Amino acid sequence: MNPIEFVLPGEIEKRSFEIISEELEKRQIVLPKEQEPVTKRVIHTSADFDYAETMCYSDHAVEIAKELILKGADVVTDTNMALAGINKKILASFGGEAHCFMADLDVAQLARERQVTRATISMEKAAAIEKPVIFAVGNAPTALIELHKMITEGRYQPAFIIGVPVGFVNVVPAKELIMETEVPYIINRGRKGGSNVAAAICNAILYQLRR
Amino acid sequence: MNPIEFVLPGEIEKRSFEIISEELEKRQIVLPKEQEPVTKRVIHTSADFDYAETMCYSDHAVEIAKELILKGADVVTDTNMALAGINKKILASFGGEAHCFMADLDVAQLARERQVTRATISMEKAAAIEKPVIFAVGNAPTALIELHKMITEGRYQPAFIIGVPVGFVNVVPAKELIMETEVPYIINRGRKGGSNVAAAICNAILYQLRR
């Protein structure tokens, strides 16, 4: 067993990223410069190097997301865990707010009435926000399916989609649907993802803009 | 690509667990009965079957955790994301409360003064709670290292430790340290874990007690 290594609190994250870089090198994986801080932070939050192979970015995705945040875009997520994890202070410093409508009473009621998931209704509620919205979906493929429906029906255009729901039912095809649209995206292909991954992606972008 | 499958909202989780069971069977993995709902929920939250091989339980761990909750034990976690994810309603129905001290101002100040992590100070703060405490560590190995120190120095005895920090610096040995103590535990050996995993383990236990 490795012994406990003495690392100053302020150095732990730096040391972690060094180890991630070393292991990527060993695996002969070279990440595109723009995507590197995002994919590495996802590996940092999961200790799972599979993400180095499955994270998908539309053209200039990270730059587009950064510009949106600089212009004050809001973030809507589908779990309160992701909401808790997103650095809301940096987001607010540019005028953006983070929302999660999943626990709202009207959302629960409408979902019951219409026999759809709360995530579906949450996306409709988010579409009413009158400014550009970055969607950070870490849990519900139904959120992505609803976004795709609104996009293809011409009812709503999300500014950006972070699509990293996790799971076994419709997760894989829901992600592929989003990648067929014109909306800029960061998506983790396959079953893996999660609220932690959604928050990590948001934070990797936010930390680059911290002032 | 698989097409989108129509599944009623209330059926999605059930279907997911069926798929997990099928895949475990394919991999010829048989989980011990008591541990099954916990390990399966961790796989459900991560879509990562590695957990089927790395989750470690002390003797009767799940039964012990259930009894603690029935008797009103509190839960202390080291991240606000895990706190957001834990089902606090079920916990409260037995008299338990969930806490995270990481964002407390006194914790930040003491951590700075003593050049230790906020997680270390959080554990000291938790040790002052005058009832049995289940620790759910999803992020900071330093939380486990501090718990181990308090245990071996005879200063404090946690009722239970869920030890699933994720990462690259001291995560692996910190988990091993806890497994050397007499404290009942659920630990994921290796680098993997996270706030989502910590919350999933808590919820897998809480859902068995829901009334």
Short mmCIF file of C-alpha atoms in Angstrom, two decimals:
data_model
loop_
_atom_site.label_atom_id
_atom_site.label_comp_id
_atom_site.label_asym_id
_atom_site.label_seq_id
_atom_site.Cartn_x
_atom_site.Cartn_y
_atom_site.Cartn_z
CA MET A 1 0.00 0.00 0.00
CA ASN A 2 1.20 3.52 -0.77
CA PRO A 3 1.85 5.47 2.40
CA ILE A 4 0.04 8.75 3.05
CA GLU A 5 1.84 11.50 1.17
CA PHE A 6 2.14 14.91 2.80
CA VAL A 7 0.58 17.47 0.47
CA LEU A 8 -0.40 21.00 1.51
CA PRO A 9 -4.15 21.64 1.14
CA GLY A 10 -3.58 24.25 -1.58
CA GLU A 11 -1.42 21.81 -3.57
CA ILE A 12 -3.74 18.78 -3.66
CA GLU A 13 -5.62 19.77 -6.80
CA LYS A 14 -2.44 20.73 -8.65
CA ARG A 15 -0.84 17.41 -7.73
CA SER A 16 -3.97 15.55 -8.87
CA PHE A 17 -3.89 17.20 -12.27
CA GLU A 18 -0.20 16.37 -12.63
CA ILE A 19 -0.98 12.70 -11.99
CA ILE A 20 -3.83 12.83 -14.52
CA SER A 21 -1.48 14.35 -17.12
CA GLU A 22 1.15 11.68 -16.46
CA GLU A 23 -1.39 8.89 -16.85
CA LEU A 24 -2.82 10.34 -20.05
CA GLU A 25 0.71 10.47 -21.40
CA LYS A 26 1.30 6.84 -20.44
CA ARG A 27 -1.89 5.94 -22.31
CA GLN A 28 -0.63 8.02 -25.26
CA ILE A 29 -3.76 10.14 -25.18
CA VAL A 30 -3.33 13.72 -26.41
CA LEU A 31 -6.34 15.92 -25.71
CA PRO A 32 -7.02 18.93 -27.95
CA LYS A 33 -5.78 22.07 -26.14
CA GLU A 34 -9.22 23.71 -25.85
CA GLN A 35 -10.84 20.56 -24.45
CA GLU A 36 -8.02 19.58 -22.14
CA PRO A 37 -9.03 21.46 -18.96
CA VAL A 38 -12.61 20.22 -19.27
CA THR A 39 -11.88 16.56 -19.93
CA LYS A 40 -9.18 16.55 -17.23
CA ARG A 41 -11.59 18.00 -14.67
CA VAL A 42 -14.11 15.29 -15.53
CA ILE A 43 -11.41 12.66 -14.93
CA HIS A 44 -10.52 14.49 -11.70
CA THR A 45 -14.11 14.21 -10.47
CA SER A 46 -14.56 10.54 -11.44
CA ALA A 47 -11.05 9.01 -11.44
CA ASP A 48 -12.26 7.39 -14.63
CA PHE A 49 -10.00 7.62 -17.67
CA ASP A 50 -12.74 6.29 -19.95
CA TYR A 51 -13.86 9.91 -20.25
CA ALA A 52 -10.68 10.74 -22.17
CA GLU A 53 -12.06 8.58 -24.99
CA THR A 54 -15.78 9.37 -24.84
CA MET A 55 -16.10 13.13 -24.27
CA CYS A 56 -17.42 14.79 -27.45
CA TYR A 57 -17.26 18.48 -28.27
CA SER A 58 -18.91 20.39 -31.10
CA ASP A 59 -16.58 22.84 -32.93
CA HIS A 60 -15.08 25.41 -30.56
CA ALA A 61 -17.50 24.27 -27.87
CA VAL A 62 -15.41 25.41 -24.92
CA GLU A 63 -14.80 28.86 -26.44
CA ILE A 64 -18.51 29.24 -27.19
CA ALA A 65 -19.46 28.27 -23.63
CA LYS A 66 -16.93 30.74 -22.23
CA GLU A 67 -18.32 33.57 -24.36
CA LEU A 68 -21.85 32.76 -23.25
CA ILE A 69 -20.84 32.94 -19.60
CA LEU A 70 -18.94 36.20 -20.18
CA LYS A 71 -22.15 37.61 -21.64
CA GLY A 72 -24.15 36.60 -18.56
CA ALA A 73 -25.86 33.38 -19.68
CA ASP A 74 -27.80 31.41 -17.09
CA VAL A 75 -27.23 27.72 -16.35
CA VAL A 76 -30.13 25.30 -15.95
CA THR A 77 -29.44 21.87 -14.55
CA ASP A 78 -31.65 18.85 -13.96
CA THR A 79 -30.42 17.92 -10.48
CA ASN A 80 -29.99 19.71 -7.21
CA MET A 81 -26.69 17.89 -6.77
CA ALA A 82 -25.25 19.54 -9.88
CA LEU A 83 -26.71 22.86 -8.74
CA ALA A 84 -24.89 22.42 -5.42
CA GLY A 85 -21.63 21.65 -7.21
CA ILE A 86 -21.58 24.46 -9.78
CA ASN A 87 -19.50 27.49 -8.77
CA LYS A 88 -22.34 29.98 -8.57
CA LYS A 89 -20.09 32.79 -7.35
CA ILE A 90 -18.03 32.95 -10.55
CA LEU A 91 -21.19 32.58 -12.65
CA ALA A 92 -22.84 35.46 -10.76
CA SER A 93 -19.75 37.65 -11.27
CA PHE A 94 -20.70 37.71 -14.98
CA GLY A 95 -24.42 38.17 -14.30
CA GLY A 96 -25.43 34.53 -14.71
CA GLU A 97 -27.64 32.53 -12.41
CA ALA A 98 -27.88 28.76 -11.92
CA HIS A 99 -31.30 27.12 -11.69
CA CYS A 100 -32.77 23.72 -11.00
CA PHE A 101 -36.53 23.42 -11.30
CA MET A 102 -36.76 19.72 -10.42
CA ALA A 103 -38.07 20.21 -6.89
CA ASP A 104 -40.58 22.93 -7.83
CA LEU A 105 -44.14 22.02 -6.86
CA ASP A 106 -45.65 23.12 -10.19
CA VAL A 107 -43.14 20.92 -12.02
CA ALA A 108 -44.05 17.85 -9.99
CA GLN A 109 -47.77 18.48 -10.50
CA LEU A 110 -47.56 19.00 -14.26
CA ALA A 111 -45.34 15.92 -14.61
CA ARG A 112 -47.92 13.80 -12.82
CA GLU A 113 -50.79 15.19 -14.86
CA ARG A 114 -49.05 14.64 -18.17
CA GLN A 115 -47.33 11.35 -17.24
CA VAL A 116 -43.91 12.66 -18.20
CA THR A 117 -40.79 13.11 -16.09
CA ARG A 118 -40.18 16.19 -13.98
CA ALA A 119 -37.07 16.74 -16.12
CA THR A 120 -39.28 17.14 -19.20
CA ILE A 121 -41.37 19.83 -17.51
CA SER A 122 -38.22 21.48 -16.11
CA MET A 123 -36.91 21.96 -19.63
CA GLU A 124 -40.15 23.66 -20.69
CA LYS A 125 -39.87 25.93 -17.68
CA ALA A 126 -36.25 26.72 -18.53
CA ALA A 127 -37.21 27.57 -22.11
CA ALA A 128 -39.21 30.49 -20.73
CA ILE A 129 -36.06 32.18 -19.36
CA GLU A 130 -35.57 35.30 -21.44
CA LYS A 131 -31.81 35.13 -21.88
CA PRO A 132 -29.33 32.62 -23.30
CA VAL A 133 -29.29 29.39 -21.30
CA ILE A 134 -26.59 26.75 -20.97
CA PHE A 135 -28.24 23.44 -20.13
CA ALA A 136 -26.26 21.12 -17.87
CA VAL A 137 -28.01 17.75 -17.88
CA GLY A 138 -26.42 15.26 -15.50
CA ASN A 139 -29.23 12.89 -14.80
CA ALA A 140 -32.28 12.70 -17.03
CA PRO A 141 -32.11 11.63 -20.67
CA THR A 142 -35.74 12.79 -20.86
CA ALA A 143 -34.41 16.35 -20.42
CA LEU A 144 -32.29 15.91 -23.56
CA ILE A 145 -35.17 14.28 -25.42
CA GLU A 146 -37.41 17.25 -24.56
CA LEU A 147 -34.74 19.76 -25.62
CA HIS A 148 -34.32 17.89 -28.91
CA LYS A 149 -38.08 18.02 -29.47
CA MET A 150 -38.26 21.75 -28.80
CA ILE A 151 -35.29 22.36 -31.13
CA THR A 152 -36.57 20.28 -34.04
CA GLU A 153 -40.08 21.71 -33.71
CA GLY A 154 -38.56 25.18 -33.83
CA ARG A 155 -40.06 26.15 -30.50
CA TYR A 156 -36.84 26.88 -28.65
CA GLN A 157 -33.11 27.11 -29.24
CA PRO A 158 -30.85 26.38 -26.24
CA ALA A 159 -27.64 28.42 -26.33
CA PHE A 160 -25.55 25.41 -25.32
CA ILE A 161 -26.05 21.85 -24.07
CA ILE A 162 -23.84 20.00 -21.64
CA GLY A 163 -25.32 16.52 -22.05
CA VAL A 164 -23.96 14.05 -19.56
CA PRO A 165 -26.88 12.10 -18.12
CA VAL A 166 -25.90 8.73 -16.67
CA GLY A 167 -27.73 5.49 -16.87
CA PHE A 168 -29.31 2.64 -18.68
CA VAL A 169 -32.64 3.73 -20.16
CA ASN A 170 -32.45 5.99 -23.24
CA VAL A 171 -29.24 7.67 -22.09
CA VAL A 172 -27.16 6.58 -25.09
CA PRO A 173 -29.63 7.54 -27.86
CA ALA A 174 -30.68 10.81 -26.15
CA LYS A 175 -27.08 12.02 -26.30
CA GLU A 176 -26.81 11.09 -29.98
CA LEU A 177 -29.99 13.06 -30.74
CA ILE A 178 -28.46 16.25 -29.36
CA MET A 179 -25.29 15.75 -31.41
CA GLU A 180 -27.46 15.78 -34.55
CA THR A 181 -28.69 19.32 -33.86
CA GLU A 182 -26.97 22.62 -34.61
CA VAL A 183 -26.75 23.49 -30.91
CA PRO A 184 -23.17 23.67 -29.57
CA TYR A 185 -22.55 20.89 -27.08
CA ILE A 186 -20.27 19.03 -24.74
CA ILE A 187 -21.51 15.47 -24.44
CA ASN A 188 -20.15 12.29 -22.96
CA ARG A 189 -21.00 9.52 -25.37
CA GLY A 190 -22.31 6.31 -23.82
CA ARG A 191 -23.89 5.51 -20.50
CA LYS A 192 -21.55 7.39 -18.21
CA GLY A 193 -21.97 10.88 -16.80
CA GLY A 194 -23.75 12.25 -13.75
CA SER A 195 -24.42 15.36 -11.72
CA ASN A 196 -20.80 15.41 -10.61
CA VAL A 197 -19.66 15.32 -14.24
CA ALA A 198 -22.13 18.06 -15.22
CA ALA A 199 -20.87 20.27 -12.39
CA ALA A 200 -17.23 19.49 -13.24
CA ILE A 201 -17.73 20.58 -16.85
CA CYS A 202 -19.42 23.83 -15.79
CA ASN A 203 -16.66 24.52 -13.28
CA ALA A 204 -13.84 23.73 -15.72
CA ILE A 205 -15.28 26.47 -17.93
CA LEU A 206 -15.97 28.88 -15.05
CA TYR A 207 -12.48 28.47 -13.52
CA GLN A 208 -10.92 29.60 -16.81
CA LEU A 209 -12.85 32.85 -16.50
CA ARG A 210 -12.34 33.49 -12.78
CA ARG A 211 -11.22 37.07 -12.14
CA MET B 1 -28.01 3.52 -32.54
CA ASN B 2 -30.74 2.21 -30.25
CA PRO B 3 -33.97 4.07 -30.77
CA ILE B 4 -35.63 5.90 -27.87
CA GLU B 5 -37.59 3.39 -25.83
CA PHE B 6 -40.93 4.46 -24.37
CA VAL B 7 -40.80 3.96 -20.62
CA LEU B 8 -43.24 5.50 -18.15
CA PRO B 9 -41.53 7.88 -15.69
CA GLY B 10 -42.34 5.64 -12.74
CA GLU B 11 -40.81 2.63 -14.49
CA ILE B 12 -37.42 4.10 -15.50
CA GLU B 13 -35.60 3.21 -12.29
CA LYS B 14 -37.06 -0.30 -12.21
CA ARG B 15 -36.01 -0.91 -15.82
CA SER B 16 -32.52 0.43 -15.04
CA PHE B 17 -32.06 -2.00 -12.17
CA GLU B 18 -33.25 -4.86 -14.38
CA ILE B 19 -30.57 -3.97 -16.93
CA ILE B 20 -27.95 -3.77 -14.17
CA SER B 21 -29.00 -7.22 -12.91
CA GLU B 22 -28.82 -8.68 -16.43
CA GLU B 23 -25.34 -7.27 -17.00
CA LEU B 24 -24.06 -8.49 -13.64
CA GLU B 25 -25.34 -11.93 -14.56
CA LYS B 26 -23.57 -11.77 -17.93
CA ARG B 27 -20.38 -10.89 -16.08
CA GLN B 28 -21.07 -13.81 -13.69
CA ILE B 29 -20.94 -11.50 -10.71
CA VAL B 30 -23.09 -12.55 -7.75
CA LEU B 31 -23.40 -9.89 -5.09
CA PRO B 32 -24.07 -10.90 -1.47
CA LYS B 33 -27.79 -10.38 -0.74
CA GLU B 34 -27.28 -7.72 1.93
CA GLN B 35 -24.90 -5.69 -0.22
CA GLU B 36 -26.80 -6.04 -3.47
CA PRO B 37 -29.14 -3.00 -3.27
CA VAL B 38 -26.23 -0.77 -2.24
CA THR B 39 -23.73 -1.86 -4.89
CA LYS B 40 -26.45 -1.83 -7.56
CA ARG B 41 -27.44 1.72 -6.67
CA VAL B 42 -23.79 2.79 -6.94
CA ILE B 43 -23.67 1.24 -10.42
CA HIS B 44 -26.98 2.97 -11.20
CA THR B 45 -25.50 6.35 -10.27
CA SER B 46 -22.22 5.86 -12.18
CA ALA B 47 -22.99 3.37 -14.98
CA ASP B 48 -19.67 1.89 -13.92
CA PHE B 49 -19.55 -1.87 -13.30
CA ASP B 50 -16.08 -1.61 -11.78
CA TYR B 51 -17.89 -0.91 -8.51
CA ALA B 52 -19.20 -4.49 -8.48
CA GLU B 53 -15.60 -5.60 -7.91
CA THR B 54 -14.28 -2.86 -5.63
CA MET B 55 -17.01 -2.13 -3.08
CA CYS B 56 -15.95 -3.40 0.36
CA TYR B 57 -18.22 -3.99 3.33
CA SER B 58 -17.33 -4.80 6.92
CA ASP B 59 -19.37 -7.64 8.46
CA HIS B 60 -23.11 -6.92 8.38
CA ALA B 61 -22.34 -3.34 7.34
CA VAL B 62 -25.67 -2.67 5.68
CA GLU B 63 -27.67 -4.06 8.60
CA ILE B 64 -25.63 -2.00 11.04
CA ALA B 65 -26.17 1.18 9.01
CA LYS B 66 -29.90 0.49 8.84
CA GLU B 67 -30.13 0.03 12.60
CA LEU B 68 -28.24 3.26 13.17
CA ILE B 69 -30.67 5.18 10.98
CA LEU B 70 -33.67 3.53 12.67
CA LYS B 71 -32.26 4.78 15.97
CA GLY B 72 -31.99 8.34 14.65
CA ALA B 73 -28.30 8.65 13.77
CA ASP B 74 -27.15 11.79 11.97
CA VAL B 75 -25.21 11.79 8.70
CA VAL B 76 -22.19 14.03 8.17
CA THR B 77 -20.83 14.43 4.68
CA ASP B 78 -17.84 16.30 3.28
CA THR B 79 -19.52 17.90 0.27
CA ASN B 80 -22.59 20.00 -0.33
CA MET B 81 -23.26 17.93 -3.44
CA ALA B 82 -23.65 14.76 -1.39
CA LEU B 83 -25.77 16.70 1.11
CA ALA B 84 -28.02 17.79 -1.77
CA GLY B 85 -28.31 14.19 -2.97
CA ILE B 86 -29.08 12.42 0.30
CA ASN B 87 -32.79 11.78 0.94
CA LYS B 88 -33.13 13.99 4.00
CA LYS B 89 -36.86 13.39 4.28
CA ILE B 90 -36.52 9.67 5.03
CA LEU B 91 -33.58 10.36 7.35
CA ALA B 92 -35.66 12.96 9.25
CA SER B 93 -38.56 10.51 9.58
CA PHE B 94 -36.32 8.53 11.97
CA GLY B 95 -35.01 11.63 13.75
CA GLY B 96 -31.72 11.93 11.87
CA GLU B 97 -30.27 15.05 10.33
CA ALA B 98 -27.74 15.43 7.51
CA HIS B 99 -24.92 17.94 7.88
CA CYS B 100 -22.09 19.34 5.81
CA PHE B 101 -19.77 21.76 7.57
CA MET B 102 -17.47 22.42 4.60
CA ALA B 103 -18.84 25.88 3.79
CA ASP B 104 -18.97 27.06 7.43
CA LEU B 105 -16.94 30.20 8.02
CA ASP B 106 -15.30 28.93 11.22
CA VAL B 107 -14.21 25.79 9.37
CA ALA B 108 -12.55 27.79 6.59
CA GLN B 109 -10.80 30.05 9.09
CA LEU B 110 -9.46 27.23 11.27
CA ALA B 111 -8.29 25.32 8.18
CA ARG B 112 -6.32 28.35 7.00
CA GLU B 113 -4.78 28.94 10.42
CA ARG B 114 -3.72 25.34 10.85
CA GLN B 115 -2.78 24.70 7.21
CA VAL B 116 -5.03 21.67 6.97
CA THR B 117 -8.00 21.00 4.71
CA ARG B 118 -11.50 22.17 5.54
CA ALA B 119 -12.47 18.49 5.51
CA THR B 120 -10.10 17.84 8.43
CA ILE B 121 -11.71 20.60 10.51
CA SER B 122 -15.19 19.45 9.45
CA MET B 123 -14.52 16.03 10.94
CA GLU B 124 -13.49 17.60 14.26
CA LYS B 125 -16.69 19.63 14.22
CA ALA B 126 -18.72 16.51 13.47
CA ALA B 127 -17.09 14.65 16.35
CA ALA B 128 -18.76 17.14 18.70
CA ILE B 129 -22.24 15.96 17.68
CA GLU B 130 -23.70 14.25 20.72
CA LYS B 131 -25.34 11.29 19.00
CA PRO B 132 -24.18 8.46 16.72
CA VAL B 133 -22.91 9.76 13.39
CA ILE B 134 -22.64 8.02 10.03
CA PHE B 135 -19.86 9.67 8.04
CA ALA B 136 -20.36 9.81 4.28
CA VAL B 137 -17.08 10.92 2.73
CA GLY B 138 -17.33 11.42 -1.02
CA ASN B 139 -14.54 13.82 -1.71
CA ALA B 140 -11.72 14.36 0.76
CA PRO B 141 -9.30 11.60 1.77
CA THR B 142 -8.12 14.04 4.45
CA ALA B 143 -11.53 13.54 6.12
CA LEU B 144 -10.81 9.80 6.37
CA ILE B 145 -7.25 10.44 7.56
CA GLU B 146 -8.57 12.72 10.32
CA LEU B 147 -11.22 10.17 11.34
CA HIS B 148 -8.53 7.47 11.48
CA LYS B 149 -6.38 9.71 13.67
CA MET B 150 -9.22 10.43 16.08
CA ILE B 151 -10.10 6.72 16.26
CA THR B 152 -6.55 5.47 16.87
CA GLU B 153 -5.86 8.21 19.42
CA GLY B 154 -9.03 7.17 21.23
CA ARG B 155 -10.54 10.63 20.97
CA TYR B 156 -13.63 9.71 18.98
CA GLN B 157 -15.48 6.69 17.65
CA PRO B 158 -17.61 7.22 14.51
CA ALA B 159 -20.68 4.98 14.45
CA PHE B 160 -20.16 4.14 10.78
CA ILE B 161 -18.00 5.27 7.85
CA ILE B 162 -19.02 5.38 4.22
CA GLY B 163 -15.62 6.03 2.67
CA VAL B 164 -15.81 6.77 -1.02
CA PRO B 165 -13.61 9.79 -1.73
CA VAL B 166 -12.47 10.03 -5.33
CA GLY B 167 -9.12 11.06 -6.67
CA PHE B 168 -5.43 10.76 -7.00
CA VAL B 169 -3.73 12.09 -3.86
CA ASN B 170 -3.94 9.84 -0.78
CA VAL B 171 -7.34 8.45 -1.72
CA VAL B 172 -6.22 4.83 -1.99
CA PRO B 173 -4.26 4.61 1.30
CA ALA B 174 -6.82 6.68 3.26
CA LYS B 175 -9.49 4.10 2.47
CA GLU B 176 -7.20 1.24 3.54
CA LEU B 177 -6.55 2.99 6.88
CA ILE B 178 -10.25 3.00 7.71
CA MET B 179 -10.57 -0.68 6.86
CA GLU B 180 -7.92 -1.42 9.53
CA THR B 181 -10.10 0.06 12.29
CA GLU B 182 -12.95 -1.57 14.19
CA VAL B 183 -15.48 0.92 12.83
CA PRO B 184 -18.13 -0.61 10.55
CA TYR B 185 -17.71 0.63 6.99
CA ILE B 186 -18.73 0.65 3.38
CA ILE B 187 -15.73 1.62 1.29
CA ASN B 188 -14.93 1.62 -2.39
CA ARG B 189 -11.38 0.41 -2.71
CA GLY B 190 -9.19 2.34 -5.16
CA ARG B 191 -9.42 5.79 -6.66
CA LYS B 192 -13.06 5.84 -7.61
CA GLY B 193 -15.97 7.25 -5.65
CA GLY B 194 -17.46 10.71 -5.34
CA SER B 195 -20.28 12.73 -3.83
CA ASN B 196 -22.75 10.99 -6.12
CA VAL B 197 -21.53 7.60 -4.90
CA ALA B 198 -21.69 8.71 -1.24
CA ALA B 199 -25.26 9.93 -1.71
CA ALA B 200 -26.22 6.75 -3.59
CA ILE B 201 -24.97 4.55 -0.74
CA CYS B 202 -26.87 6.60 1.84
CA ASN B 203 -30.02 6.48 -0.27
CA ALA B 204 -29.74 2.74 -0.96
CA ILE B 205 -29.85 2.27 2.81
CA LEU B 206 -32.57 4.87 3.41
CA TYR B 207 -34.86 3.50 0.66
CA GLN B 208 -34.87 0.10 2.38
CA LEU B 209 -36.29 1.79 5.47
CA ARG B 210 -38.81 4.10 3.79
CA ARG B 211 -42.21 3.89 5.46
#
